[in-house]
Every structure is written in structure tokens, then in C-alpha cells.
PDB file of C-alpha atoms in Angstrom:
ATOM      1  CA  UNK K 296      11.983  93.671  85.350  1.00  0.00           C
ATOM      2  CA  UNK K 297      12.839  91.387  88.254  1.00  0.00           C
ATOM      3  CA  UNK K 298      14.190  88.188  86.640  1.00  0.00           C
ATOM      4  CA  UNK K 299      13.337  86.009  89.641  1.00  0.00           C
ATOM      5  CA  UNK K 300       9.764  87.262  89.621  1.00  0.00           C
ATOM      6  CA  UNK K 301       9.403  87.060  85.847  1.00  0.00           C
ATOM      7  CA  UNK K 302      10.723  83.483  85.729  1.00  0.00           C
ATOM      8  CA  UNK K 303       8.759  82.045  88.643  1.00  0.00           C
ATOM      9  CA  UNK K 304       6.728  79.906  86.266  1.00  0.00           C
ATOM     10  CA  UNK K 305       9.631  78.788  84.083  1.00  0.00           C
ATOM     11  CA  UNK K 306       9.343  75.016  83.642  1.00  0.00           C
ATOM     12  CA  UNK K 307      12.795  74.325  82.242  1.00  0.00           C
ATOM     13  CA  UNK K 308      12.020  74.285  78.510  1.00  0.00           C
ATOM     14  CA  UNK K 309      12.927  77.220  76.284  1.00  0.00           C
ATOM     15  CA  UNK K 310      12.481  78.225  72.674  1.00  0.00           C
ATOM     16  CA  UNK K 311      15.815  78.700  70.918  1.00  0.00           C
ATOM     17  CA  UNK K 312      16.734  81.568  68.636  1.00  0.00           C
ATOM     18  CA  UNK K 313      20.249  80.791  67.318  1.00  0.00           C
ATOM     19  CA  UNK K 314      22.149  83.520  65.483  1.00  0.00           C
ATOM     20  CA  UNK K 315      25.811  83.950  64.507  1.00  0.00           C
ATOM     21  CA  UNK K 316      27.795  86.441  66.610  1.00  0.00           C
ATOM     22  CA  UNK K 317      24.758  87.549  68.636  1.00  0.00           C
ATOM     23  CA  UNK K 318      25.038  87.336  72.431  1.00  0.00           C
ATOM     24  CA  UNK K 319      22.446  88.747  74.818  1.00  0.00           C
ATOM     25  CA  UNK K 320      23.257  89.492  78.463  1.00  0.00           C
ATOM     26  CA  UNK K 321      20.815  89.595  81.386  1.00  0.00           C
ATOM     27  CA  UNK K 322      19.244  93.041  81.954  1.00  0.00           C
ATOM     28  CA  UNK K 323      20.162  94.156  78.415  1.00  0.00           C
ATOM     29  CA  UNK K 324      17.778  94.853  75.545  1.00  0.00           C
ATOM     30  CA  UNK K 325      18.062  93.363  72.060  1.00  0.00           C
ATOM     31  CA  UNK K 326      15.971  94.602  69.107  1.00  0.00           C
ATOM     32  CA  UNK K 327      15.010  91.796  66.730  1.00  0.00           C
ATOM     33  CA  UNK K 328      13.392  91.647  63.311  1.00  0.00           C
ATOM     34  CA  UNK K 329      11.650  88.304  62.806  1.00  0.00           C
ATOM     35  CA  UNK K 330      10.999  87.236  59.232  1.00  0.00           C
ATOM     36  CA  UNK K 331      11.773  83.511  58.753  1.00  0.00           C
ATOM     37  CA  UNK K 332       8.672  81.263  58.999  1.00  0.00           C
ATOM     38  CA  UNK K 333      10.155  79.132  61.802  1.00  0.00           C
ATOM     39  CA  UNK K 334      10.920  82.181  63.923  1.00  0.00           C
ATOM     40  CA  UNK K 335       7.553  83.747  63.178  1.00  0.00           C
ATOM     41  CA  UNK K 336       6.074  80.546  64.569  1.00  0.00           C
ATOM     42  CA  UNK K 337       8.445  80.765  67.553  1.00  0.00           C
ATOM     43  CA  UNK K 338       7.365  84.351  68.217  1.00  0.00           C
ATOM     44  CA  UNK K 339       3.666  83.530  67.956  1.00  0.00           C
ATOM     45  CA  UNK K 340       4.146  80.625  70.352  1.00  0.00           C
ATOM     46  CA  UNK K 341       6.041  82.833  72.803  1.00  0.00           C
ATOM     47  CA  UNK K 342       3.472  85.636  72.675  1.00  0.00           C
ATOM     48  CA  UNK K 343       0.685  83.131  73.316  1.00  0.00           C
ATOM     49  CA  UNK K 344       2.548  81.755  76.319  1.00  0.00           C
ATOM     50  CA  UNK K 345       5.315  82.909  78.645  1.00  0.00           C
ATOM     51  CA  UNK K 346       6.879  85.352  76.111  1.00  0.00           C
ATOM     52  CA  UNK K 347      10.306  83.746  76.700  1.00  0.00           C
ATOM     53  CA  UNK K 348      12.953  83.166  74.015  1.00  0.00           C
ATOM     54  CA  UNK K 349      16.524  81.982  74.593  1.00  0.00           C
ATOM     55  CA  UNK K 350      19.086  83.801  72.459  1.00  0.00           C
ATOM     56  CA  UNK K 351      21.959  81.442  71.724  1.00  0.00           C
ATOM     57  CA  UNK K 352      25.074  81.967  69.642  1.00  0.00           C
ATOM     58  CA  UNK K 353      25.931  79.561  66.845  1.00  0.00           C
ATOM     59  CA  UNK K 354      29.255  77.886  67.443  1.00  0.00           C
ATOM     60  CA  UNK K 355      32.145  79.391  65.492  1.00  0.00           C
ATOM     61  CA  UNK K 356      32.403  77.750  62.106  1.00  0.00           C
ATOM     62  CA  UNK K 357      28.769  76.648  62.006  1.00  0.00           C
ATOM     63  CA  UNK K 358      27.072  77.388  58.694  1.00  0.00           C
ATOM     64  CA  UNK K 359      23.427  78.225  59.244  1.00  0.00           C
ATOM     65  CA  UNK K 360      22.919  78.561  55.497  1.00  0.00           C
ATOM     66  CA  UNK K 361      23.817  74.910  54.939  1.00  0.00           C
ATOM     67  CA  UNK K 362      22.911  73.046  58.131  1.00  0.00           C
ATOM     68  CA  UNK K 363      19.261  72.886  59.133  1.00  0.00           C
ATOM     69  CA  UNK K 364      20.118  72.836  62.843  1.00  0.00           C
ATOM     70  CA  UNK K 365      23.723  74.054  63.160  1.00  0.00           C
ATOM     71  CA  UNK K 366      25.578  73.466  66.448  1.00  0.00           C
ATOM     72  CA  UNK K 367      25.016  76.038  69.183  1.00  0.00           C
ATOM     73  CA  UNK K 368      26.735  77.108  72.385  1.00  0.00           C
ATOM     74  CA  UNK K 369      25.732  75.396  75.622  1.00  0.00           C
ATOM     75  CA  UNK K 370      25.043  78.639  77.536  1.00  0.00           C
ATOM     76  CA  UNK K 371      22.362  81.033  76.339  1.00  0.00           C
ATOM     77  CA  UNK K 372      20.451  84.014  77.699  1.00  0.00           C
ATOM     78  CA  UNK K 373      16.776  83.595  78.413  1.00  0.00           C
ATOM     79  CA  UNK K 374      14.979  86.759  77.339  1.00  0.00           C
ATOM     80  CA  UNK K 375      11.424  88.033  77.615  1.00  0.00           C
ATOM     81  CA  UNK K 376       9.508  89.935  74.957  1.00  0.00           C
ATOM     82  CA  UNK K 377       8.491  93.213  76.553  1.00  0.00           C
ATOM     83  CA  UNK K 378       7.422  95.002  73.384  1.00  0.00           C
ATOM     84  CA  UNK K 379       6.456  93.816  69.929  1.00  0.00           C
ATOM     85  CA  UNK K 380       4.821  94.889  66.708  1.00  0.00           C
ATOM     86  CA  UNK K 381       3.324  92.516  64.179  1.00  0.00           C
ATOM     87  CA  UNK K 382       3.687  93.806  60.635  1.00  0.00           C
ATOM     88  CA  UNK K 383       1.044  93.386  57.944  1.00  0.00           C
ATOM     89  CA  UNK K 384       2.955  90.603  56.178  1.00  0.00           C
ATOM     90  CA  UNK K 385       3.412  88.536  59.350  1.00  0.00           C
ATOM     91  CA  UNK K 386       6.895  89.689  60.266  1.00  0.00           C
ATOM     92  CA  UNK K 387       7.595  90.959  63.782  1.00  0.00           C
ATOM     93  CA  UNK K 388       9.702  93.647  65.387  1.00  0.00           C
ATOM     94  CA  UNK K 389      10.573  92.708  68.960  1.00  0.00           C
ATOM     95  CA  UNK K 390      12.353  94.130  71.951  1.00  0.00           C
ATOM     96  CA  UNK K 391      13.766  91.279  74.019  1.00  0.00           C
ATOM     97  CA  UNK K 392      15.126  91.941  77.505  1.00  0.00           C
ATOM     98  CA  UNK K 393      17.624  89.473  78.960  1.00  0.00           C
ATOM     99  CA  UNK K 394      16.482  87.704  82.120  1.00  0.00           C
ATOM    100  CA  UNK K 395      19.053  85.093  83.138  1.00  0.00           C
ATOM    101  CA  UNK K 396      21.789  82.848  81.861  1.00  0.00           C
ATOM    102  CA  UNK K 397      20.690  79.307  81.113  1.00  0.00           C
ATOM    103  CA  UNK K 398      22.637  76.142  80.521  1.00  0.00           C
ATOM    104  CA  UNK K 399      21.161  74.116  77.679  1.00  0.00           C
ATOM    105  CA  UNK K 400      21.070  70.500  78.836  1.00  0.00           C
ATOM    106  CA  UNK K 401      19.734  68.846  75.681  1.00  0.00           C
ATOM    107  CA  UNK K 402      17.567  69.680  72.717  1.00  0.00           C
ATOM    108  CA  UNK K 403      14.059  68.290  72.468  1.00  0.00           C
ATOM    109  CA  UNK K 404      12.485  66.548  69.475  1.00  0.00           C
ATOM    110  CA  UNK K 405      11.067  69.122  67.085  1.00  0.00           C
ATOM    111  CA  UNK K 406       7.276  69.302  67.217  1.00  0.00           C
ATOM    112  CA  UNK K 407       7.373  72.748  65.590  1.00  0.00           C
ATOM    113  CA  UNK K 408       9.519  74.491  63.007  1.00  0.00           C
ATOM    114  CA  UNK K 409      11.741  76.053  65.677  1.00  0.00           C
ATOM    115  CA  UNK K 410      14.157  74.418  68.105  1.00  0.00           C
ATOM    116  CA  UNK K 411      13.596  73.929  71.833  1.00  0.00           C
ATOM    117  CA  UNK K 412      15.811  72.718  74.648  1.00  0.00           C
ATOM    118  CA  UNK K 413      15.593  71.709  78.264  1.00  0.00           C
ATOM    119  CA  UNK K 414      17.591  74.184  80.298  1.00  0.00           C
ATOM    120  CA  UNK K 415      18.574  75.130  83.834  1.00  0.00           C
ATOM    121  CA  UNK K 416      18.731  78.687  85.153  1.00  0.00           C
ATOM    122  CA  UNK K 417      22.162  79.974  86.191  1.00  0.00           C
ATOM    123  CA  UNK K 418      22.634  82.530  88.962  1.00  0.00           C
ATOM    124  CA  UNK K 419      25.561  84.885  89.471  1.00  0.00           C
ATOM    125  CA  UNK K 420      28.126  83.616  91.977  1.00  0.00           C
ATOM    126  CA  UNK K 421      29.823  86.171  94.221  1.00  0.00           C
ATOM    127  CA  UNK K 422      33.007  85.735  96.272  1.00  0.00           C
ATOM    128  CA  UNK K 423      32.823  85.702 100.064  1.00  0.00           C
ATOM    129  CA  UNK K 424      34.982  88.822 100.288  1.00  0.00           C
ATOM    130  CA  UNK K 425      33.623  92.307  99.454  1.00  0.00           C
ATOM    131  CA  UNK K 426      33.814  93.333  95.801  1.00  0.00           C
ATOM    132  CA  UNK K 427      33.979  97.110  96.313  1.00  0.00           C
ATOM    133  CA  UNK K 428      37.580  97.364  95.124  1.00  0.00           C
ATOM    134  CA  UNK K 429      36.772  95.393  91.963  1.00  0.00           C
ATOM    135  CA  UNK K 430      33.843  97.675  91.223  1.00  0.00           C
ATOM    136  CA  UNK K 431      36.030 100.759  91.733  1.00  0.00           C
ATOM    137  CA  UNK K 432      38.696  99.419  89.382  1.00  0.00           C
ATOM    138  CA  UNK K 433      36.166  98.477  86.693  1.00  0.00           C
ATOM    139  CA  UNK K 434      34.492 101.888  86.827  1.00  0.00           C
ATOM    140  CA  UNK K 435      37.855 103.673  86.804  1.00  0.00           C
ATOM    141  CA  UNK K 436      39.080 101.798  83.709  1.00  0.00           C
ATOM    142  CA  UNK K 437      35.785 102.318  81.914  1.00  0.00           C
ATOM    143  CA  UNK K 438      35.831 106.053  82.660  1.00  0.00           C
ATOM    144  CA  UNK K 439      39.362 106.275  81.305  1.00  0.00           C
ATOM    145  CA  UNK K 440      38.152 104.671  78.083  1.00  0.00           C
ATOM    146  CA  UNK K 441      35.246 107.112  77.877  1.00  0.00           C
ATOM    147  CA  UNK K 442      37.604 110.047  78.443  1.00  0.00           C
ATOM    148  CA  UNK K 443      39.878 108.829  75.662  1.00  0.00           C
ATOM    149  CA  UNK K 444      36.950 108.317  73.283  1.00  0.00           C
ATOM    150  CA  UNK K 445      35.582 111.713  74.256  1.00  0.00           C
ATOM    151  CA  UNK K 446      32.018 110.638  74.743  1.00  0.00           C
ATOM    152  CA  UNK K 447      29.704 108.328  76.635  1.00  0.00           C
ATOM    153  CA  UNK K 448      25.952 107.893  76.567  1.00  0.00           C
ATOM    154  CA  UNK K 449      24.296 109.748  79.472  1.00  0.00           C
ATOM    155  CA  UNK K 450      22.457 106.655  80.702  1.00  0.00           C
ATOM    156  CA  UNK K 451      25.747 104.742  80.906  1.00  0.00           C
ATOM    157  CA  UNK K 452      27.408 107.609  82.793  1.00  0.00           C
ATOM    158  CA  UNK K 453      24.547 107.570  85.305  1.00  0.00           C
ATOM    159  CA  UNK K 454      24.763 103.791  85.567  1.00  0.00           C
ATOM    160  CA  UNK K 455      28.330 103.966  86.862  1.00  0.00           C
ATOM    161  CA  UNK K 456      27.174 105.760  90.023  1.00  0.00           C
ATOM    162  CA  UNK K 457      24.183 103.546  90.770  1.00  0.00           C
ATOM    163  CA  UNK K 458      24.423 100.883  93.524  1.00  0.00           C
ATOM    164  CA  UNK K 459      23.386  98.045  91.210  1.00  0.00           C
ATOM    165  CA  UNK K 460      24.813  94.533  91.728  1.00  0.00           C
ATOM    166  CA  UNK K 461      28.300  94.167  90.264  1.00  0.00           C
ATOM    167  CA  UNK K 462      27.209  91.221  88.112  1.00  0.00           C
ATOM    168  CA  UNK K 463      24.557  93.404  86.490  1.00  0.00           C
ATOM    169  CA  UNK K 464      27.015  96.272  85.980  1.00  0.00           C
ATOM    170  CA  UNK K 465      29.663  94.163  84.245  1.00  0.00           C
ATOM    171  CA  UNK K 466      27.032  92.580  81.976  1.00  0.00           C
ATOM    172  CA  UNK K 467      25.666  95.991  80.986  1.00  0.00           C
ATOM    173  CA  UNK K 468      29.152  97.327  80.227  1.00  0.00           C
ATOM    174  CA  UNK K 469      30.035  94.165  78.311  1.00  0.00           C
ATOM    175  CA  UNK K 470      26.897  94.653  76.232  1.00  0.00           C
ATOM    176  CA  UNK K 471      27.660  98.331  75.666  1.00  0.00           C
ATOM    177  CA  UNK K 472      31.192  97.754  74.373  1.00  0.00           C
ATOM    178  CA  UNK K 473      31.743  96.461  70.865  1.00  0.00           C
ATOM    179  CA  UNK K 474      33.392  93.189  71.866  1.00  0.00           C
ATOM    180  CA  UNK K 475      33.749  90.242  69.487  1.00  0.00           C
ATOM    181  CA  UNK K 476      31.105  87.546  69.714  1.00  0.00           C
ATOM    182  CA  UNK K 477      33.554  84.976  71.088  1.00  0.00           C
ATOM    183  CA  UNK K 478      34.527  87.312  73.950  1.00  0.00           C
ATOM    184  CA  UNK K 479      30.897  88.065  74.745  1.00  0.00           C
ATOM    185  CA  UNK K 480      30.168  84.341  74.776  1.00  0.00           C
ATOM    186  CA  UNK K 481      33.027  83.769  77.217  1.00  0.00           C
ATOM    187  CA  UNK K 482      31.476  86.402  79.506  1.00  0.00           C
ATOM    188  CA  UNK K 483      28.090  84.745  79.182  1.00  0.00           C
ATOM    189  CA  UNK K 484      29.593  81.362  80.093  1.00  0.00           C
ATOM    190  CA  UNK K 485      31.148  82.751  83.276  1.00  0.00           C
ATOM    191  CA  UNK K 486      28.816  82.757  86.278  1.00  0.00           C
ATOM    192  CA  UNK K 487      31.533  83.879  88.719  1.00  0.00           C
ATOM    193  CA  UNK K 488      31.139  87.648  88.885  1.00  0.00           C
ATOM    194  CA  UNK K 489      34.699  88.205  90.092  1.00  0.00           C
ATOM    195  CA  UNK K 490      36.111  86.432  87.027  1.00  0.00           C
ATOM    196  CA  UNK K 491      33.872  88.353  84.624  1.00  0.00           C
ATOM    197  CA  UNK K 492      34.947  91.659  86.133  1.00  0.00           C
ATOM    198  CA  UNK K 493      38.647  90.772  86.064  1.00  0.00           C
ATOM    199  CA  UNK K 494      38.375  89.712  82.421  1.00  0.00           C
ATOM    200  CA  UNK K 495      36.729  92.982  81.400  1.00  0.00           C
ATOM    201  CA  UNK K 496      39.275  95.018  83.383  1.00  0.00           C
ATOM    202  CA  UNK K 497      42.089  93.176  81.597  1.00  0.00           C
ATOM    203  CA  UNK K 498      40.557  93.926  78.203  1.00  0.00           C
ATOM    204  CA  UNK K 499      40.106  97.602  79.042  1.00  0.00           C
ATOM    205  CA  UNK K 500      43.675  97.884  80.333  1.00  0.00           C
ATOM    206  CA  UNK K 501      45.185  96.196  77.265  1.00  0.00           C
ATOM    207  CA  UNK K 502      43.116  98.348  74.945  1.00  0.00           C
ATOM    208  CA  UNK K 503      44.111 101.557  76.717  1.00  0.00           C
ATOM    209  CA  UNK K 504      47.768 100.503  76.852  1.00  0.00           C
ATOM    210  CA  UNK K 505      47.879  99.684  73.140  1.00  0.00           C
ATOM    211  CA  UNK K 506      46.218 102.962  72.255  1.00  0.00           C
ATOM    212  CA  UNK K 507      48.805 104.895  74.273  1.00  0.00           C
ATOM    213  CA  UNK K 508      51.835 103.039  72.871  1.00  0.00           C
ATOM    214  CA  UNK K 509      53.113 104.714  69.680  1.00  0.00           C
ATOM    215  CA  UNK K 510      55.332 101.713  68.975  1.00  0.00           C
ATOM    216  CA  UNK K 511      52.294  99.525  68.535  1.00  0.00           C
ATOM    217  CA  UNK K 512      51.480  99.910  64.882  1.00  0.00           C
ATOM    218  CA  UNK K 513      50.055  96.444  64.455  1.00  0.00           C
ATOM    219  CA  UNK K 514      46.449  95.771  63.614  1.00  0.00           C
ATOM    220  CA  UNK K 515      45.749  92.451  65.273  1.00  0.00           C
ATOM    221  CA  UNK K 516      42.014  93.051  65.461  1.00  0.00           C
ATOM    222  CA  UNK K 517      42.023  92.504  69.218  1.00  0.00           C
ATOM    223  CA  UNK K 518      41.286  94.224  71.433  1.00  0.00           C
ATOM    224  CA  UNK K 519      38.777  95.661  68.972  1.00  0.00           C
ATOM    225  CA  UNK K 520      37.876  99.279  68.531  1.00  0.00           C
ATOM    226  CA  UNK K 521      35.067  99.899  70.995  1.00  0.00           C
ATOM    227  CA  UNK K 522      31.703 101.208  69.893  1.00  0.00           C
ATOM    228  CA  UNK K 523      30.454 103.581  72.541  1.00  0.00           C
ATOM    229  CA  UNK K 524      26.909 103.920  71.306  1.00  0.00           C
TER     230      UNK K 524
END
């Protein structure tokens, strides 16, 4: 999907699907099981319209079991339903593909069960200088991680050699790795591609260095064990 083409009719208002520890990146796919009445309504509304839903992470410490509308992050990912199945009892299984980052400007009064917000689209920002060396370093560090883990999904291996924009590549790799929600949110917040790439390179380097250092017997929980699947 071409995000610019798909979002040509976007009018600046998005449906919100807040979840704890869930962060969607542009160009990535998120499977969703919809069962709560408010999100069934949200899905029905989306399917009858532009099929857009903004995935947004609950702020750390927010309790969605207690608060009706717990606080959410200010940057979300606007996704589009590209496949769905409605189950007999009214639940839905969805595949949502990320389109673009959005900054949530303010929430709107609730006319439905689900939340909505006015939002602005955010584009990737590239430096004036070429980014070839950054791409090479990112790919090199990621391949070292794959070699250490002893496996990598074939589609990810092929992705490393494709001439896709660097912003897309770093988002796909960030999605693929089992990073904590707070780290993923920091990546989502960052529109400067150079900074996103440098941050992911740093994480990969620290993780590889810790794994190779026999003196490091601590279990700090970060960098986390990566999930290459």
C-alpha cells in the first residue's frame, strides 16, 4: 500500500484503539481480535467508512481496567484494515497495516462508545547528507545479531537487500525485534530517520556487546532478549 495514496481523503479525525504495550509502525502488519462492544462499534464504523484506525499506546502506569478513558501517548500510528473476518457472535479478526505516524492534537467529544481524536499526519524527515553509511551500519549490526541467534526469517533477510527507504527499513526492523513497548514508542515518536537509525544501532551494539562479555552476569532486563520471529 502507498500511504500517501491511501490517505488522500484523510480529514484529520481518527478512531482510537488504545492498548497497553502495543505499538504499530508504518508499513507493518498487526493482527487484532476485536471483542469489546466499543471496539466492535469502532470496527463497524471503520469498515463502513475509510477503514482507518489509529493504534495508540496507553501511557505507562495507566490502568485501563479502572479508568474509562485512560491517558494515551500523543503519537500514534494510523493503520488501515486490509483484511477482516466477522465472527458469528459479532467479534472481528482484523489485519491492520500501518500507514503513517500521527500526532494526536486533542480528543473529540464522544458521540460513540469509542474514542476519537483530531490528528495531523507526520512524515519522515531525512538529513541533507546521504544516509548510505547509516544503512550499511544498521544492516551490518542486524546481520551480526541474526548470525548470533542462528536464524532469521527469509522475508527479513530479503528485506535487507532491497532499496527501500531507510525510514521504512528501520521501522520494519524495530517491529521485528522484541523491543519493550517504551522503546518502540520512542521510535514512533521520532520522525527524524537518522535519529531512529542511530538509536536502533546503539541498542543492537549494546545487546551484542553484553552477550559477548562473560563478565556480564547481570539480568537488567534491557536490552531485552530479541524475538526473531
